[in-house]
Coordinates of C-alpha atoms in Angstrom, one line a residue:
X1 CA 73.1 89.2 -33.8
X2 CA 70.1 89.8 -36.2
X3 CA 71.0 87.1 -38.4
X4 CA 72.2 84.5 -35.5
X5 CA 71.2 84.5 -32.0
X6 CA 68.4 86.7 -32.3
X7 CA 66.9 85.1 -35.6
X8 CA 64.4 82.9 -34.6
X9 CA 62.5 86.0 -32.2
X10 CA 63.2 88.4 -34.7
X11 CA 61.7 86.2 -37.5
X12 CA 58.7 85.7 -34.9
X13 CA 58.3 88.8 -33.6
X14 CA 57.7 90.2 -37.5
X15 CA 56.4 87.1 -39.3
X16 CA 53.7 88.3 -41.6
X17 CA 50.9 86.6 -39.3
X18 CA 52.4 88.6 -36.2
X19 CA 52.7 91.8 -38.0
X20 CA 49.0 91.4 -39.5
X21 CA 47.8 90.4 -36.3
X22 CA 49.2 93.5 -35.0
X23 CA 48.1 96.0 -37.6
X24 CA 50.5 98.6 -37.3
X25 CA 53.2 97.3 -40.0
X26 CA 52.2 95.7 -43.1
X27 CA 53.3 92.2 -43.5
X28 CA 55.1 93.1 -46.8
X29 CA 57.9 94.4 -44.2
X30 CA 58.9 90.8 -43.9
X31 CA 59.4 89.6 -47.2
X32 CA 61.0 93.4 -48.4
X33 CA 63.4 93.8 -44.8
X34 CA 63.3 90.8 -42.5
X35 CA 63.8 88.1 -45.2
X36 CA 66.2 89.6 -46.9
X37 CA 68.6 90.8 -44.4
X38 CA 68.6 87.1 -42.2
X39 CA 69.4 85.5 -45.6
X40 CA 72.5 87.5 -45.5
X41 CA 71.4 89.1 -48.9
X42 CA 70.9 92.5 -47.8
X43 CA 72.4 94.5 -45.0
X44 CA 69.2 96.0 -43.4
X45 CA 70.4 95.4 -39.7
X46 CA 69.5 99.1 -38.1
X47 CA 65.7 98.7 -39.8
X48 CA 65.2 95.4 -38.6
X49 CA 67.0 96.0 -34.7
X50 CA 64.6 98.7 -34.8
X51 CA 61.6 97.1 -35.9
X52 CA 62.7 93.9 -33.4
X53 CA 63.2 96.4 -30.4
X54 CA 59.5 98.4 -31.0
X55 CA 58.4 95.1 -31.3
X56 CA 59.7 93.7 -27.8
X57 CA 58.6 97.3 -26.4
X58 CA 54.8 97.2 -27.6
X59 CA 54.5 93.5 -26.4
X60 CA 55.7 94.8 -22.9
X61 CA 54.2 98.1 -22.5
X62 CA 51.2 98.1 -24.3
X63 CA 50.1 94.2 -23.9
X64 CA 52.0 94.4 -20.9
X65 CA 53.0 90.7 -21.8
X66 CA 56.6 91.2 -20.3
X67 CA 58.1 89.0 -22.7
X68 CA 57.6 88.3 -26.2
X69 CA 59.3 84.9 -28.2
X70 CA 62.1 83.2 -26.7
X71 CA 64.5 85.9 -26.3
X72 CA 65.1 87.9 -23.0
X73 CA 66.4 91.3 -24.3

């Protein structure tokens, strides 16, 4: 799921720009986790579903956006 379906929002929801913007993660958590695990070359999947799903929850509850990229999980 991480690394097909869910790429594109996961690799929105903790681009360096969004996790800057946001200031509670550095950025580095991209190019150290996120990158590394869609590109198949590490298996990082429970840090990065867990960074993905605070993600989705602090867009909804605390910008109380309701949604956040282009997935509806």
């Amino acid at each position: 799921w991480t690394r097909g379906v869910l790429r594109p929002s996961i690799e929105e929801l903790l681009s360096p720009r969004a996790l800057k913007e946001q200031g509670l993660f550095s950025p580095r958590i991209y190019a150290e986790i996120i990158k590394p695990h869609v590109d198949g070359r590490w298996d990082y999947a429970q840090k990065v579903w867990t960074l993905f799903m605070f993600q989705k929850w602090y867009d909804r509850f605390v910008h109380g956006n309701g949604k956040s990229g282009s997935c509806s999980v």
